[in-house]
mmCIF file of C-alpha atoms in Angstrom:
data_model
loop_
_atom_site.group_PDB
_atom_site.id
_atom_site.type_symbol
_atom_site.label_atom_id
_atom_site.label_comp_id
_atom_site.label_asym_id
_atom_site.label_seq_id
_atom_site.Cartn_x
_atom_site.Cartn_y
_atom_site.Cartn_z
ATOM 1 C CA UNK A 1 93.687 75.142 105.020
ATOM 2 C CA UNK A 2 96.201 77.051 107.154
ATOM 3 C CA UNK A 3 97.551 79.997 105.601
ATOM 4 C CA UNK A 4 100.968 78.799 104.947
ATOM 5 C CA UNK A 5 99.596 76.220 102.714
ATOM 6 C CA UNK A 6 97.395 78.334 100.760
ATOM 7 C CA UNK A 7 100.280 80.722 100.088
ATOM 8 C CA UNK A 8 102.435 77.958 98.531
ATOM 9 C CA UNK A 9 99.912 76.782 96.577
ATOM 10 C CA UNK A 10 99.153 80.399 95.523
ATOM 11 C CA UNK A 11 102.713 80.508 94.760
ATOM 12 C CA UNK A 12 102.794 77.012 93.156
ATOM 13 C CA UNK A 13 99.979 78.208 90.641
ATOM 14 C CA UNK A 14 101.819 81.436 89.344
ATOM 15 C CA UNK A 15 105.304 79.527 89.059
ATOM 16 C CA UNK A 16 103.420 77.299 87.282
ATOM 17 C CA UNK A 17 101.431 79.828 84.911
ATOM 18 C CA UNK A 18 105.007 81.225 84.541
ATOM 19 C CA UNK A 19 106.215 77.958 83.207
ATOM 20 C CA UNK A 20 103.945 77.465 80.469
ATOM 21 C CA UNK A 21 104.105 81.288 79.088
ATOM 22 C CA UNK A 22 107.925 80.756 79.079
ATOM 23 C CA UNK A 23 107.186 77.656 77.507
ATOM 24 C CA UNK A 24 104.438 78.832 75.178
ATOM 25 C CA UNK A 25 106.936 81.562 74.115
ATOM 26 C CA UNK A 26 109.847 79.657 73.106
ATOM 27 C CA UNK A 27 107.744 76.753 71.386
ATOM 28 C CA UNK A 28 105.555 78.985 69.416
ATOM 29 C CA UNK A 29 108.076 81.253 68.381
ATOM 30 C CA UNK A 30 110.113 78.265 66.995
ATOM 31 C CA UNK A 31 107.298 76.480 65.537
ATOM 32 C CA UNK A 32 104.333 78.330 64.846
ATOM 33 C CA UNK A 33 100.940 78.928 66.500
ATOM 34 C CA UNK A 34 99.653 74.998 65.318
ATOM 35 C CA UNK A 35 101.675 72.917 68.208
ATOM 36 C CA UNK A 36 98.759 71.712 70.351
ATOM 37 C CA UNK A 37 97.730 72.484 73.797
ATOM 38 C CA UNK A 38 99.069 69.085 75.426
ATOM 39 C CA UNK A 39 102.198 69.812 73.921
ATOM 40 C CA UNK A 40 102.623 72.552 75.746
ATOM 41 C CA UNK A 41 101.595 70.875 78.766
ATOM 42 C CA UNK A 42 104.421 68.310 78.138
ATOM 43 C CA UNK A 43 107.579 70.568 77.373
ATOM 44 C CA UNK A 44 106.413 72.978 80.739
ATOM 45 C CA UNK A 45 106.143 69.641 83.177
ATOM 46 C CA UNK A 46 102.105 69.833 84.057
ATOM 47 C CA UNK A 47 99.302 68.264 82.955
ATOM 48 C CA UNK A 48 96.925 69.805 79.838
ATOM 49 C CA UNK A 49 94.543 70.142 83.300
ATOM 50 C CA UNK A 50 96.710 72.414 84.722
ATOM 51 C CA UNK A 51 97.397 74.749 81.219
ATOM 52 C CA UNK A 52 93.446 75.125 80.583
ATOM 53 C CA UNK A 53 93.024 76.422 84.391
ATOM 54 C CA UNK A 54 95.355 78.491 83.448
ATOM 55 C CA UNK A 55 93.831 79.324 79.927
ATOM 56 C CA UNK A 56 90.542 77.927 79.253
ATOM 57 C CA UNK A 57 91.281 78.210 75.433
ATOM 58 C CA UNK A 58 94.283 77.781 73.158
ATOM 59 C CA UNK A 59 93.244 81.565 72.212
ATOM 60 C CA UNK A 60 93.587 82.682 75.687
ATOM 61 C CA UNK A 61 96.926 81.221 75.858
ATOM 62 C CA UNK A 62 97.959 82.942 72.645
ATOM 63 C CA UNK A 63 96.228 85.987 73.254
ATOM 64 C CA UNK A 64 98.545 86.239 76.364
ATOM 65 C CA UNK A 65 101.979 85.130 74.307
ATOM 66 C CA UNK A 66 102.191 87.640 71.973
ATOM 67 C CA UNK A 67 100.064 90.474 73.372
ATOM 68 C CA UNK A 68 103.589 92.046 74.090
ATOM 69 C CA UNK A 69 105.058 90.940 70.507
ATOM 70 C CA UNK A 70 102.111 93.125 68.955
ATOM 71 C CA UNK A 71 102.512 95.853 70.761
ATOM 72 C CA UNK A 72 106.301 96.077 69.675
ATOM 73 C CA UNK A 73 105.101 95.895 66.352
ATOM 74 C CA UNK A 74 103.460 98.709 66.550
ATOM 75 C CA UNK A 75 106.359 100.422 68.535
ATOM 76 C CA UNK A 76 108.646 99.714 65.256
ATOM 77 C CA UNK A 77 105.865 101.492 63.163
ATOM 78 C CA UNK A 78 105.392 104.293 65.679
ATOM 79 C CA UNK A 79 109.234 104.347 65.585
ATOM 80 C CA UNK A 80 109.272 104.396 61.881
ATOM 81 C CA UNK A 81 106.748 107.196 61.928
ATOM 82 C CA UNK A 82 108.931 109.994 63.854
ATOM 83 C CA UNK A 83 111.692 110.050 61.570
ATOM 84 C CA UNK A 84 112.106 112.795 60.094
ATOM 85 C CA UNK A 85 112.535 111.632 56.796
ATOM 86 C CA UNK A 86 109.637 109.156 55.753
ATOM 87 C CA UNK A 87 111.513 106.849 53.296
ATOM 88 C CA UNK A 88 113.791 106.657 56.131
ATOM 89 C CA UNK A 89 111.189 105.055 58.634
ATOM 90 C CA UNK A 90 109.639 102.929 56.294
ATOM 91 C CA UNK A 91 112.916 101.054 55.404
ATOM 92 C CA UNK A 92 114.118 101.130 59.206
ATOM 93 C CA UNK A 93 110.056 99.600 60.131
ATOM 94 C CA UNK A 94 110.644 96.931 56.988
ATOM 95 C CA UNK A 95 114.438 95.831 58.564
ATOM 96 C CA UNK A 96 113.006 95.559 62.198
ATOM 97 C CA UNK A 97 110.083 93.643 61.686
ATOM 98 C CA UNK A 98 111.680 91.611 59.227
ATOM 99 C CA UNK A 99 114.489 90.105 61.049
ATOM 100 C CA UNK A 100 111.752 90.240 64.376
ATOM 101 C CA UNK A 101 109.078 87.891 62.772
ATOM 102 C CA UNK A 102 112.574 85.940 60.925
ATOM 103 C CA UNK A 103 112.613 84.774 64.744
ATOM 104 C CA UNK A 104 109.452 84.658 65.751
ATOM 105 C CA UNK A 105 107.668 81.973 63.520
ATOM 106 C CA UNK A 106 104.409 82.528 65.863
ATOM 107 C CA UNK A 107 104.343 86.009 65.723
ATOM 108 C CA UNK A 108 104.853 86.279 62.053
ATOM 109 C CA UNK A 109 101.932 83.486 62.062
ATOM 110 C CA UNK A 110 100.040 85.901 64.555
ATOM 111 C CA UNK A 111 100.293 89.088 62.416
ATOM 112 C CA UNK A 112 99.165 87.677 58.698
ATOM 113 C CA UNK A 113 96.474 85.806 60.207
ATOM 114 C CA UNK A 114 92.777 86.646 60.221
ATOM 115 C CA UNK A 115 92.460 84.927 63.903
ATOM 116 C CA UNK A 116 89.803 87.227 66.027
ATOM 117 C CA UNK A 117 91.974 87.445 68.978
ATOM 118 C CA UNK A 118 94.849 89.023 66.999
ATOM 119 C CA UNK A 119 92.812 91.766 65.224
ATOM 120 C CA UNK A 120 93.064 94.680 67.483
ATOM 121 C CA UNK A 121 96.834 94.518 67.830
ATOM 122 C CA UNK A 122 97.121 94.212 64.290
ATOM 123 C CA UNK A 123 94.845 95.957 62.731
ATOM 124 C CA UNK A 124 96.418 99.314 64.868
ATOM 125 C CA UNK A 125 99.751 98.420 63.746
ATOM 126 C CA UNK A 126 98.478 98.523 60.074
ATOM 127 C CA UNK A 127 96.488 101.546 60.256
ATOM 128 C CA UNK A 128 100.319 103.045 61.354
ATOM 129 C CA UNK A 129 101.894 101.203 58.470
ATOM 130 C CA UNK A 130 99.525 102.900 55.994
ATOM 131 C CA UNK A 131 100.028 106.612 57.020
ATOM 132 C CA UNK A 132 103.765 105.583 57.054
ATOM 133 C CA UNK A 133 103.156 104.525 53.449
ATOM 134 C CA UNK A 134 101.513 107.766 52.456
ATOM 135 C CA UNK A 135 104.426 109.837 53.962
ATOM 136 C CA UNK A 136 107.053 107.606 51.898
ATOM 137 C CA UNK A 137 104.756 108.097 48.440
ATOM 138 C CA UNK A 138 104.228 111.773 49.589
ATOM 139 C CA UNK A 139 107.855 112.587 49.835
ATOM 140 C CA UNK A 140 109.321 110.506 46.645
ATOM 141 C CA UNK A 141 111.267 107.539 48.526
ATOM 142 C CA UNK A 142 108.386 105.113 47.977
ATOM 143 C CA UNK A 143 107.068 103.970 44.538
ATOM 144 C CA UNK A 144 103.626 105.229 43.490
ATOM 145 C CA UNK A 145 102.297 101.761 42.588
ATOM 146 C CA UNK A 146 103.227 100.340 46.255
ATOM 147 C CA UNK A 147 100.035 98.891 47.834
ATOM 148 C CA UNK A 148 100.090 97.232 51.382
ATOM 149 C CA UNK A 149 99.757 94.209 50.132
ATOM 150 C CA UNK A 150 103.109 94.414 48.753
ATOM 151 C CA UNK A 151 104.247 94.482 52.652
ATOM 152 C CA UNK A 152 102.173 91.326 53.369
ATOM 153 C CA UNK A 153 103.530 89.187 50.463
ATOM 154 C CA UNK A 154 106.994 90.373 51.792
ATOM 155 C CA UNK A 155 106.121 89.393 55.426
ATOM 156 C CA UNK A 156 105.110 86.107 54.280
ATOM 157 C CA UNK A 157 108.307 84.987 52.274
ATOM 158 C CA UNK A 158 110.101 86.456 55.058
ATOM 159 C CA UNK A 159 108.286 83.717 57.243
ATOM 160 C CA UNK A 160 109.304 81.365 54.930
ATOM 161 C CA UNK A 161 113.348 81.705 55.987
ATOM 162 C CA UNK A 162 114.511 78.350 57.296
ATOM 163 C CA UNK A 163 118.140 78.210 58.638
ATOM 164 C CA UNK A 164 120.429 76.045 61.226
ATOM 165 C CA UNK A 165 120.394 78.936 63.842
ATOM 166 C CA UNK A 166 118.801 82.230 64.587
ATOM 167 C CA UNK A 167 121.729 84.003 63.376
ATOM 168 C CA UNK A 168 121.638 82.806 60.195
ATOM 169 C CA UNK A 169 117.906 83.461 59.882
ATOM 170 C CA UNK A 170 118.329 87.382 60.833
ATOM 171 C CA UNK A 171 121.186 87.581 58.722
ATOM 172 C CA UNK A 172 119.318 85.893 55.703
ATOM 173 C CA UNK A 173 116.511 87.984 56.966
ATOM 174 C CA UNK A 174 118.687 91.119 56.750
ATOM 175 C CA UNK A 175 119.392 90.549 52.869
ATOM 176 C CA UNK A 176 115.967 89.597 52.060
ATOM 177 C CA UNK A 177 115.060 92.859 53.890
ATOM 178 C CA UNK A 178 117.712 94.675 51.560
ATOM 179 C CA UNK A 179 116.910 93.610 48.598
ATOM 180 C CA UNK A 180 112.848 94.200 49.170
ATOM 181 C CA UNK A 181 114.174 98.257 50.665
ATOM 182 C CA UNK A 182 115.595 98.319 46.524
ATOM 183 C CA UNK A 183 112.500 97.153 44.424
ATOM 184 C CA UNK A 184 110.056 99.108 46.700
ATOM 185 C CA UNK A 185 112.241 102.375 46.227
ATOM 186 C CA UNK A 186 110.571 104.852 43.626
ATOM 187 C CA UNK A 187 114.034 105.289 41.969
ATOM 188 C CA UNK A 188 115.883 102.077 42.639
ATOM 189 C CA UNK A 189 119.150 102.670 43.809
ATOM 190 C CA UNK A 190 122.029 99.948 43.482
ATOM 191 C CA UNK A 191 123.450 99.622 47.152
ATOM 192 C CA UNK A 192 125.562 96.629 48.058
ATOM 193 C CA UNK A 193 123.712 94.254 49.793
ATOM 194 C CA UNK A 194 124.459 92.472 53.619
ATOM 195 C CA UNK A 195 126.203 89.419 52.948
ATOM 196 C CA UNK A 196 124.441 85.916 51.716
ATOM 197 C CA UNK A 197 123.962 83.490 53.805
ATOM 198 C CA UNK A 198 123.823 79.817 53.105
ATOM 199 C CA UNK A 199 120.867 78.092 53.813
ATOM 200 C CA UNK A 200 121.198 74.629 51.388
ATOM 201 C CA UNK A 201 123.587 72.268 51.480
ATOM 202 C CA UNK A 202 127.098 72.604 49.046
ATOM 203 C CA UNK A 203 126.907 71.634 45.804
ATOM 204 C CA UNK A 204 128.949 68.435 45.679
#
């Protein structure tokens, strides 16, 4: 093999690998983590040969899709942690991931599930959350009886958001985000909220 011909098919392979991560991306993030391996394969033009060279598992291949996307979660909570006030970063860490996994079906699939490959990434981005927590309770913003659960059962109706664009599902996102920042306050405030978005049909 002359070395001209090894180079393109060196370059072949990482255009290639390129492909299906872009691919990977887009479908998972509009779908969730459960579209299949051959799938995949299909939408990025190669074979299902080609994506397990690539990534011998569907966990490698996910692994590799939303190690970045963790690590910004855990950027918002870092981010959320150097405010000076904490009540402050824990309703700017509950907007931002919010209207982030709103977008991101696969991430927001990726962060509430128990799958082994995801644990690391998530499990530092909830040790974060919970000194963030004790900050808010410490300094009055944050009701007493707030557990991080109460996060998680946001999250997941958060996931839940279904809308005819990705504008409308931040913006609905936004709201939802709103009105979650008012029942987790320790002395509810009434703030107006961002503006509703319409996600069924008109009522004939």
């Amino acid at each position: 093999m002359t070395a001209e011909v090894s180079q393109k098919l060196r370059s072949d392979a990482r255009d290639n690998r390129a492909r299906i991560l872009a691919v990977a991306r887009a479908t998972f993030a509009a779908e969730g983590l459960d579209v299949p391996i051959r799938e995949i394969a299909r939408r990025a033009q190669v074979g299902a040969a080609t994506v397990y060279r690539h990534f011998p598992t569907k966990e490698a291949l996910l692994s590799e899709v939303f190690a970045e996307p963790m690590a910004m979660c855990s950027a918002v909570v870092e981010e959320g942690l150097a405010q000076a006030d904490p009540w402050h970063g824990f309703c700017l860490v509950v907007e931002k991931l919010m209207e982030v996994h709103a977008l991101d079906r696969g991430l927001s699939g990726a962060f509430i599930s128990q799958l082994p490959y995801f644990t690391a990434d998530r499990d530092r981005t909830i040790r974060l959350l919970l000194q963030l927590i004790r900050r808010a309770k410490a300094a009055g913003g944050l009701r007493a009886d707030f557990v991080l659960e109460d996060f998680i059962l946001a999250m997941m109706a958060n996931e839940g958001i279904r809308a005819e664009s990705p504008e409308q599902r931040a913006a609905a996102s936004r709201r939802f985000a709103a009105l979650m920042i008012q029942s987790f306050r320790a002395d509810p405030v009434r703030a107006p909220l961002p503006p509703a978005v319409r996600l069924l049909p008109a009522v004939q």
